[in-house]
mmCIF file of C-alpha atoms in Angstrom:
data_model
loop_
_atom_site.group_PDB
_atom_site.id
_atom_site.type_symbol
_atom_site.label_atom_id
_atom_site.label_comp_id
_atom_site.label_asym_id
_atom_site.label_seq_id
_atom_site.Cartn_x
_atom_site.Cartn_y
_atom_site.Cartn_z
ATOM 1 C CA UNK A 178 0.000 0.000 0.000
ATOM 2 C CA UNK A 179 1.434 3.629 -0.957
ATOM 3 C CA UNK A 180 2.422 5.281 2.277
ATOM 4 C CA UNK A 181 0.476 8.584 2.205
ATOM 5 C CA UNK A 182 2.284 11.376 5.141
ATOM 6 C CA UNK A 183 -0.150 13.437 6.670
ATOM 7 C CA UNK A 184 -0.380 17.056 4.994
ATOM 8 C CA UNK A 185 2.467 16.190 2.732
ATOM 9 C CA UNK A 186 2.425 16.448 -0.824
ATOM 10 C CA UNK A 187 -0.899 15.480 -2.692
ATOM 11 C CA UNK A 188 -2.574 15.188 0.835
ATOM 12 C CA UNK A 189 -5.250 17.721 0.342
ATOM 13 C CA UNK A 190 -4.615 18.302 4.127
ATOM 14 C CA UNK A 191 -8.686 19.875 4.886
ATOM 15 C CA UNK A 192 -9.883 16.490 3.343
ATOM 16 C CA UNK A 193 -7.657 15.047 5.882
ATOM 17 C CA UNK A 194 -8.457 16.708 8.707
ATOM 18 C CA UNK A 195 -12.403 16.120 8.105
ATOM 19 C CA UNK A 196 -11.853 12.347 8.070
ATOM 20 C CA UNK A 197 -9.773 12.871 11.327
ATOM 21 C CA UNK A 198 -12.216 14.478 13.065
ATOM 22 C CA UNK A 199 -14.899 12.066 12.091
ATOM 23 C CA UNK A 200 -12.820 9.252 12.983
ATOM 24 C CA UNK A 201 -12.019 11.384 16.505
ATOM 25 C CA UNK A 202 -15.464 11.562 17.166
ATOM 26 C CA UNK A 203 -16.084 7.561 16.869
ATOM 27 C CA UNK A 204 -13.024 6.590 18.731
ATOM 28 C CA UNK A 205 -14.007 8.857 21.625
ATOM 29 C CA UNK A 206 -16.902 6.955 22.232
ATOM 30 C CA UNK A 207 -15.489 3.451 22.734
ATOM 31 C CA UNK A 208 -15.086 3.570 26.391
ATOM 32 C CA UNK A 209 -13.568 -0.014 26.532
ATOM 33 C CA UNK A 210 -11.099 0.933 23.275
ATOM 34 C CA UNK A 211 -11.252 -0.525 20.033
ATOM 35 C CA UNK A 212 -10.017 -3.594 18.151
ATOM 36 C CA UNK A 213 -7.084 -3.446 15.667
ATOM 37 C CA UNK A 214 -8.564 -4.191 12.660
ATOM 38 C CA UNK A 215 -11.461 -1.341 12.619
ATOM 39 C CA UNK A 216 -9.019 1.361 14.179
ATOM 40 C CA UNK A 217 -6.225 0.279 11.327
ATOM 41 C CA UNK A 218 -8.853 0.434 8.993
ATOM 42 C CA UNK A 219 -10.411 4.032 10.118
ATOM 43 C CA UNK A 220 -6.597 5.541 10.406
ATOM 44 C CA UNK A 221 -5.750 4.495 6.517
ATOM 45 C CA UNK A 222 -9.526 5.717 5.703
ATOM 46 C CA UNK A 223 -8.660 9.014 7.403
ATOM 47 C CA UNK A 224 -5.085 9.639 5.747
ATOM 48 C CA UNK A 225 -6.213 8.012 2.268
ATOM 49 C CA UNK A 226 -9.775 8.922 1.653
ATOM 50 C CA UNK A 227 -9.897 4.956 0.525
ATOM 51 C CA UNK A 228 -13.532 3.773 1.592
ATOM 52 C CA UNK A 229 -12.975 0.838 -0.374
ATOM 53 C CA UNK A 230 -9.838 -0.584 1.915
ATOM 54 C CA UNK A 231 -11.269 -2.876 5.065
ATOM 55 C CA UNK A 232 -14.370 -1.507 4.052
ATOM 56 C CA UNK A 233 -16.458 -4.331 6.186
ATOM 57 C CA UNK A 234 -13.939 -3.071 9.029
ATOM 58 C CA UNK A 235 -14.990 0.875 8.075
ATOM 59 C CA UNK A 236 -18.616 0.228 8.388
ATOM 60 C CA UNK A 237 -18.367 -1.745 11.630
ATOM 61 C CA UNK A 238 -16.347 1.176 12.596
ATOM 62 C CA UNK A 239 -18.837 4.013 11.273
ATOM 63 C CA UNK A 240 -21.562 1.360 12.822
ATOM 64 C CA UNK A 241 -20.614 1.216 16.388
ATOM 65 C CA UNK A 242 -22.184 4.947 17.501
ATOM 66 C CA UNK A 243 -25.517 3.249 15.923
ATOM 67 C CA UNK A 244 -24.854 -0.119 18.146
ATOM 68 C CA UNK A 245 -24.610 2.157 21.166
ATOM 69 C CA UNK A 246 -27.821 4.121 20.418
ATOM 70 C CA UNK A 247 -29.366 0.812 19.753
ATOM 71 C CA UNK A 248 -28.286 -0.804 23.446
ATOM 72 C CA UNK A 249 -28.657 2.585 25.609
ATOM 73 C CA UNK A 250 -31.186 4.080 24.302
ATOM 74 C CA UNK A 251 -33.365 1.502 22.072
ATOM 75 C CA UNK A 252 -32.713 3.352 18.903
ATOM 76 C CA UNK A 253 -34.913 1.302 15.758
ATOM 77 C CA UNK A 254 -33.129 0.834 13.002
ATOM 78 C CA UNK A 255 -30.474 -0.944 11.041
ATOM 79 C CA UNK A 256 -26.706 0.043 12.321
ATOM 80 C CA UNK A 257 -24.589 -1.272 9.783
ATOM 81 C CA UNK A 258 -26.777 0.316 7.183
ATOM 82 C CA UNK A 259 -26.316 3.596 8.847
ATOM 83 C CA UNK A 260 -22.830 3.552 9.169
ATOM 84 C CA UNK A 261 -22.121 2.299 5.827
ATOM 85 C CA UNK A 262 -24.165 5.900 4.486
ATOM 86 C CA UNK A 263 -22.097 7.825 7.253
ATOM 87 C CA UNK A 264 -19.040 6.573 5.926
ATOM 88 C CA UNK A 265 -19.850 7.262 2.351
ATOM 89 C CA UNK A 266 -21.030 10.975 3.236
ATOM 90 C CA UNK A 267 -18.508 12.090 5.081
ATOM 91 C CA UNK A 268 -15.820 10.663 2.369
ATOM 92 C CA UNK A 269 -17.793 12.711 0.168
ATOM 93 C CA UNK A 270 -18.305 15.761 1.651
ATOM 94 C CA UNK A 271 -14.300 15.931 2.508
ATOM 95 C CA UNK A 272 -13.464 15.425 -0.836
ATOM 96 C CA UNK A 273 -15.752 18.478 -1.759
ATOM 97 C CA UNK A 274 -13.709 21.231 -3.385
ATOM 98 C CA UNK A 275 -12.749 24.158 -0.964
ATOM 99 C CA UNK A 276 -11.212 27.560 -3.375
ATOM 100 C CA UNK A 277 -9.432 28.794 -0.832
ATOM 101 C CA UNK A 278 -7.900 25.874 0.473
ATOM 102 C CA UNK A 279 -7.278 25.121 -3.414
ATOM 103 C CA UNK A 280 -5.392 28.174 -4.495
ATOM 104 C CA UNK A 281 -3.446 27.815 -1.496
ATOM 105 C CA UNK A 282 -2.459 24.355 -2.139
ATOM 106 C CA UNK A 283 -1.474 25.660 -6.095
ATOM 107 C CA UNK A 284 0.500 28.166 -3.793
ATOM 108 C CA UNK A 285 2.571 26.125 -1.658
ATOM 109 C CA UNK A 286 3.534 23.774 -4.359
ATOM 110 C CA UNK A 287 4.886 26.844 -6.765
ATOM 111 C CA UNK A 288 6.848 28.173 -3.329
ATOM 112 C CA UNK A 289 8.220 25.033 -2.737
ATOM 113 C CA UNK A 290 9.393 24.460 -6.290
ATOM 114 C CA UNK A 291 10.644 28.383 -6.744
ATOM 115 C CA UNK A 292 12.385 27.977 -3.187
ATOM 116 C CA UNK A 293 14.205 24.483 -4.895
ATOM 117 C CA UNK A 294 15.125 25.990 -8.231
ATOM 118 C CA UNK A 295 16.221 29.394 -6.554
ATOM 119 C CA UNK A 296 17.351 29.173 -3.564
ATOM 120 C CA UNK A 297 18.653 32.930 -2.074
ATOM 121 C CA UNK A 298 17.231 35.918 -0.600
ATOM 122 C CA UNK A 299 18.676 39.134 -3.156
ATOM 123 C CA UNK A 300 15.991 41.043 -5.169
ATOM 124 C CA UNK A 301 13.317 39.163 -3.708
ATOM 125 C CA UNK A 302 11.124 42.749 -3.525
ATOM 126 C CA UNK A 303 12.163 43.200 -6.936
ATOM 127 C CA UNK A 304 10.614 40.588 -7.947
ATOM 128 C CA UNK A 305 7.764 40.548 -6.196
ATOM 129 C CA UNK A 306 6.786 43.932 -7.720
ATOM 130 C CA UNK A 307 7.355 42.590 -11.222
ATOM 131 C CA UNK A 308 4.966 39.549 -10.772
ATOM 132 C CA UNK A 309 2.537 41.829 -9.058
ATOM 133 C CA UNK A 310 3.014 44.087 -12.937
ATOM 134 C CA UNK A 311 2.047 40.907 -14.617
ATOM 135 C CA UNK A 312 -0.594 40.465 -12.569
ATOM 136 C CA UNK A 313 -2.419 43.633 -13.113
ATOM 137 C CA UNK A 314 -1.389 43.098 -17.073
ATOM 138 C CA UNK A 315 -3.051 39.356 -16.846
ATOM 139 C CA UNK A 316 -6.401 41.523 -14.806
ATOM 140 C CA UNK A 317 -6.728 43.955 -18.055
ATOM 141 C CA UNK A 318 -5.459 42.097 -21.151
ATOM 142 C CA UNK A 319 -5.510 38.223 -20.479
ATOM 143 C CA UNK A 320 -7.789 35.082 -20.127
ATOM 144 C CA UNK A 321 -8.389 34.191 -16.518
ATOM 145 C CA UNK A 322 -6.673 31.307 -16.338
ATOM 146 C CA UNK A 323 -3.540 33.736 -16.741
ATOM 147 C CA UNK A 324 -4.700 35.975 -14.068
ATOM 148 C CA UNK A 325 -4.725 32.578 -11.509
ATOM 149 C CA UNK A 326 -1.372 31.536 -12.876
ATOM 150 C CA UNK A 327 0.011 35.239 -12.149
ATOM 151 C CA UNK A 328 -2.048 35.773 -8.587
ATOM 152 C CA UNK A 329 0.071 32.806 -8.117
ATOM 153 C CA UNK A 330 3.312 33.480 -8.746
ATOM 154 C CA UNK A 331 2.642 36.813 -6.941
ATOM 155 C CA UNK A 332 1.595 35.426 -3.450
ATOM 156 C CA UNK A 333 4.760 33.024 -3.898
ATOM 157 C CA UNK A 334 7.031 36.393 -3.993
ATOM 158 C CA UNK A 335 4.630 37.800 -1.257
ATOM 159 C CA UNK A 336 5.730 35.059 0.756
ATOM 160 C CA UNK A 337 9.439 34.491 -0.084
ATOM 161 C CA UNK A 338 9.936 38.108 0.737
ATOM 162 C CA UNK A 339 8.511 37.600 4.482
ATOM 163 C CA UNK A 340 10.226 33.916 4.958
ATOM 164 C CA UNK A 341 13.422 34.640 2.809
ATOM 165 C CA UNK A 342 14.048 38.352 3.390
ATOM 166 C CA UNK A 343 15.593 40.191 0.931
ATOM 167 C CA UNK A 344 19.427 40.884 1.448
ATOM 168 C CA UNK A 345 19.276 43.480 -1.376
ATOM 169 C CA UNK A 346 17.358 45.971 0.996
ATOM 170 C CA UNK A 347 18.998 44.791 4.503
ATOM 171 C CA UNK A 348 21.389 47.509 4.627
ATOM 172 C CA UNK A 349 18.974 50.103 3.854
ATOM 173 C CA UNK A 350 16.315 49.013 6.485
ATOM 174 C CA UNK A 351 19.325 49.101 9.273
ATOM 175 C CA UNK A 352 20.188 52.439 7.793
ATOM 176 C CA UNK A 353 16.780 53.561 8.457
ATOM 177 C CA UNK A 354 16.730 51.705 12.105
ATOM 178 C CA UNK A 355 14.293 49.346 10.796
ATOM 179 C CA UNK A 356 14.450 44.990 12.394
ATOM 180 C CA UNK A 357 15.346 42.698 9.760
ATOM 181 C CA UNK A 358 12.254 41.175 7.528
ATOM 182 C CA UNK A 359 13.388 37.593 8.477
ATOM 183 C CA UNK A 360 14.130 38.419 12.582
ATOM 184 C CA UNK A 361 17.628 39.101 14.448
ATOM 185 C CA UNK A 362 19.045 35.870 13.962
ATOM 186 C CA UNK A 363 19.449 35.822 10.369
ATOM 187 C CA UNK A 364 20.349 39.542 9.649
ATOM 188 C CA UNK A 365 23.593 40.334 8.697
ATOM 189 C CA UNK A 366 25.364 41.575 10.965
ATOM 190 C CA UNK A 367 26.958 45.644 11.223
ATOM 191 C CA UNK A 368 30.173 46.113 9.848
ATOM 192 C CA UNK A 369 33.029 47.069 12.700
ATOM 193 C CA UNK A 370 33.241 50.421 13.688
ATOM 194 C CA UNK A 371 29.566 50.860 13.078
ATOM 195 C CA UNK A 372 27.961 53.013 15.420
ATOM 196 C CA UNK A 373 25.150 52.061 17.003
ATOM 197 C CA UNK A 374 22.672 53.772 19.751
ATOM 198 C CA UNK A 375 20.788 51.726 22.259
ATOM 199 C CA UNK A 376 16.931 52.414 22.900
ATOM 200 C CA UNK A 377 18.099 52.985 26.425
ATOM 201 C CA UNK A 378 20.979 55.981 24.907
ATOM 202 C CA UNK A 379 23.902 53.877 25.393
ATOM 203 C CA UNK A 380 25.929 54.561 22.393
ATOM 204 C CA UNK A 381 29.176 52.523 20.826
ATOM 205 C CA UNK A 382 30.923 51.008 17.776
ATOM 206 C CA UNK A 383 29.851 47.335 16.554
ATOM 207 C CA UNK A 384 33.085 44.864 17.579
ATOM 208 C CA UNK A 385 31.929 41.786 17.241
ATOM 209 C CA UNK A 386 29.023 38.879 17.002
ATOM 210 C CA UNK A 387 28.554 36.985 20.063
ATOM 211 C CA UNK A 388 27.616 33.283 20.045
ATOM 212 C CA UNK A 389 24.031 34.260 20.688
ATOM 213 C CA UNK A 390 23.480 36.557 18.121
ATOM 214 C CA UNK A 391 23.942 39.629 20.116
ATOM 215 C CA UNK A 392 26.293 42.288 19.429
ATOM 216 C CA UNK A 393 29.591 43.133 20.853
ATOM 217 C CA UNK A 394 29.955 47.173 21.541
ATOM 218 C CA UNK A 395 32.965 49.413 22.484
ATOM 219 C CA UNK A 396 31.339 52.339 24.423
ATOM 220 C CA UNK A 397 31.978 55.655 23.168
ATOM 221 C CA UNK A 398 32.002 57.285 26.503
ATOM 222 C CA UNK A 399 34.223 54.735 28.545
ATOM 223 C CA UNK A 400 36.731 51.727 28.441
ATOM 224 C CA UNK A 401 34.586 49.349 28.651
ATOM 225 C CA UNK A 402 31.999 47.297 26.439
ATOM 226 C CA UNK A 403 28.150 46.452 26.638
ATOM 227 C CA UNK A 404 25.880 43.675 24.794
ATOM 228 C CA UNK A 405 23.568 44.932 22.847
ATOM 229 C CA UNK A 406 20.577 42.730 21.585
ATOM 230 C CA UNK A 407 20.034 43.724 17.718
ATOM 231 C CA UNK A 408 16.715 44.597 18.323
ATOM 232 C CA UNK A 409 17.145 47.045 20.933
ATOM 233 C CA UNK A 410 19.987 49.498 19.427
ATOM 234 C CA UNK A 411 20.140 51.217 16.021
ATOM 235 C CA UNK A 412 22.878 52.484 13.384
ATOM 236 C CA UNK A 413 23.460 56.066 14.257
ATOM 237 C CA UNK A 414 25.420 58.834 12.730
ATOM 238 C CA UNK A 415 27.622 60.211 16.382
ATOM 239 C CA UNK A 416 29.558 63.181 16.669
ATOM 240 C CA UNK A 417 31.117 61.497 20.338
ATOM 241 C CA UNK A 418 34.465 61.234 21.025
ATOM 242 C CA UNK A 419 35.963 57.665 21.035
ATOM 243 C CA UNK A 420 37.353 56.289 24.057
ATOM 244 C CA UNK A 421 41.009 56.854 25.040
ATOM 245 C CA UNK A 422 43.434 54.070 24.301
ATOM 246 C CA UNK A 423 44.298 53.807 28.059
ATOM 247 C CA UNK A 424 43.302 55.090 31.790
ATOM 248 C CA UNK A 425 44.757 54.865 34.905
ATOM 249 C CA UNK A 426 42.467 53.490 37.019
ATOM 250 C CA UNK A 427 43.146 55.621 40.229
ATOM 251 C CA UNK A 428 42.043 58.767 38.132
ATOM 252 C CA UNK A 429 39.063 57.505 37.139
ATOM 253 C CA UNK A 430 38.052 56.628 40.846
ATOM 254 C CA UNK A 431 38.774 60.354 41.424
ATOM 255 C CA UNK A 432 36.586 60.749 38.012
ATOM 256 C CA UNK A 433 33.894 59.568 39.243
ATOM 257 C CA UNK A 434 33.446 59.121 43.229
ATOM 258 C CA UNK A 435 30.786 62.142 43.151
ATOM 259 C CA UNK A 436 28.315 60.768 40.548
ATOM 260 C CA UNK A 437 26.951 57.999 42.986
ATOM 261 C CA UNK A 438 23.192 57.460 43.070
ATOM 262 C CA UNK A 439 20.430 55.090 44.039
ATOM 263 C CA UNK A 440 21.664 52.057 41.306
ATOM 264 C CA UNK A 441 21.574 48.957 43.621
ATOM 265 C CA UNK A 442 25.254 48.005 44.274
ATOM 266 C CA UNK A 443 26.370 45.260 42.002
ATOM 267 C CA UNK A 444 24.304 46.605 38.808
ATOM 268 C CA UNK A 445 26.609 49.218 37.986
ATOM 269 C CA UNK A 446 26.833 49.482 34.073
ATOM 270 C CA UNK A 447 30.695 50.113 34.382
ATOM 271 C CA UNK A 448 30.729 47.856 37.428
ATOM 272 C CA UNK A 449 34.611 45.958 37.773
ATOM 273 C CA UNK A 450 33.389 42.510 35.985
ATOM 274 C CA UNK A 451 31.881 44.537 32.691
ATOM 275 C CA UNK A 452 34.891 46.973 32.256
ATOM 276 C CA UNK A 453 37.438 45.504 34.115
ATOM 277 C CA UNK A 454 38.257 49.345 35.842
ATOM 278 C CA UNK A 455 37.683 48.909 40.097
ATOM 279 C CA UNK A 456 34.324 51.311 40.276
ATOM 280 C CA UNK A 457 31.894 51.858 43.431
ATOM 281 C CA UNK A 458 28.746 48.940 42.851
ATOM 282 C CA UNK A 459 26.791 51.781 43.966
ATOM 283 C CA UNK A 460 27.963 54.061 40.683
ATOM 284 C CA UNK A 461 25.510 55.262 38.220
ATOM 285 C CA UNK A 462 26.416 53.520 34.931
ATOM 286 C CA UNK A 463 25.379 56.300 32.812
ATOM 287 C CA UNK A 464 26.660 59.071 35.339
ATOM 288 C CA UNK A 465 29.879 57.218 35.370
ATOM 289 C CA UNK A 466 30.119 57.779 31.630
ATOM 290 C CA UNK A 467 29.307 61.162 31.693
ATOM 291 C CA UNK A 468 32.028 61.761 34.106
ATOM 292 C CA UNK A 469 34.235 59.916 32.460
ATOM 293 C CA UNK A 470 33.600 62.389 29.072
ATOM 294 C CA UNK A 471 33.914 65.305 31.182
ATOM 295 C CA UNK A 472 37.242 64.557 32.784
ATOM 296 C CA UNK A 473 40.045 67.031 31.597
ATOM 297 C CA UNK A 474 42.838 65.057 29.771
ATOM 298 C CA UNK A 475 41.012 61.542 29.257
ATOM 299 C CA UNK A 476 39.513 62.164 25.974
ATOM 300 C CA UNK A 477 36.345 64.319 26.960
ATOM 301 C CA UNK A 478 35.412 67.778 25.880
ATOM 302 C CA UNK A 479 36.915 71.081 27.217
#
């Protein structure tokens, strides 16, 4: 027997998932379970569509609500009779065309055969916007047919362009502070020496990719470096200075021993273990770093 997977290819997964639900609802009523034959023969009916397979099985199956009525509640009538016309019904109406679910399926077999023959992510919006031109050419000028081929091939762009991205345009959406169309962990990352500005106003040059996807970022206003998550910062043009090569550490204690405030000791922004310089836990991060830019002779403004 052909081995048919579940929503795969040819499936017509609602016709599936109408025999599946029928078969749910008889199963659910066997309080003592059911014998191999009948449920092997209802799970092929329900991934197939084959009424014809077992089919003394299926009706004993589609019968057993009808035995039930019968015993509890002295229904009149013939069972097997009924559940032979519930079986062929409900084969039926699950077969029974759906548009939507149609076009769709004509959809996901063109993405998964433009995805195959090419495979990428550049010009995707490009080419979205020419199939959506031959669309509206195929709407005035052509047969319908060619207006379903073209809707098509233009919901297939639509899509590659939200699961693919488009690299052509990447750069220009960070330039405009805009998240990447395929999320963080795909984008490409800044180049070094890019500056970027934190949500929170922390501001530094890109350094380096960390293993999670985050980025690695010199601050502009101290020695040290912060972690930036790429969907909390944003390229920025920055007229700041860049840090000093080197500090003595005992000056910047004098630096900055009158910008404490109410940060709760060990969450320091420039605490020792993030910038490697001995500060107060109870420092200010951010006050820190304005000290540090206002200190005469260590790279801040006179």
């Amino acid at each position: 027997m052909t081995r048919v997977i579940i929503n795969g290819p040819g499936a017509r997964p609602p016709a599936q998932l109408k025999r599946f639900l029928a078969l749910e609802d008889i199963l659910m009523g066997f309080s003592e379970g059911v014998d191999g034959d009948r449920l092997q023969a209802g799970l092929t009916w329900a991934k197939t569509g084959r009424s014809d397979w077992q089919r003394k099985d299926l009706i004993s199956l589609f019968a057993a609500p009808w035995v039930a009525a019968q015993e509890e509640a002295g229904w009149q009538g013939d069972a097997i009779l009924q559940g032979e016309k519930d079986l062929d019904e409900i084969t039926a109406v699950a077969l029974q065309s759906d548009p939507v679910e149609d076009f769709l399926d004509q959809v996901r077999a063109e993405l998964t055969r433009a995805r195959a023959l090419f495979p990428g992510d550049r010009i995707m919006t490009l080419a979205m916007a020419e199939e959506f031109g031959e669309l509206v050419k195929a709407v005035l000028d052509e047969p319908a047919a060619n207006v379903r081929k073209e809707a098509v091939q233009t919901a297939v762009m639509s899509a590659r362009v939200v699961l693919d991205g488009d690299g052509s345009v990447d750069a220009w959406r960070a330039a405009k502070g805009l998240d990447p169309l395929t999320g963080s962990e795909t984008a490409t990352a800044p180049m070094p020496g890019t500056v970027l500005r934190h949500d929170d106003g922390r501001t530094g040059t890109f350094v380096s990719l960390e293993d999670d996807g985050r980025y690695r970022v010199r601050s502009l206003k101290g020695p040290g470096f912060w972690v930036f998550h790429p969907a909390d910062c944003r390229p920025s043009a920055s007229d700041l200075t860049p840090p000093a090569p080197a500090r003595d550490a005992e000056k910047l204690r004098e630096a900055l021993k009158h910008y404490a405030c109410s940060c709760e000791p060990g969450h320091c922004a420039m605490s020792a273990d993030e910038t490697d310089v001995p500060v107060d836990d109870q420092m200010c991060g951010r006050r820190a770093a304005e000290a540090l830019s206002a200190a005469p002779g260590e790279g801040g403004r006179d």
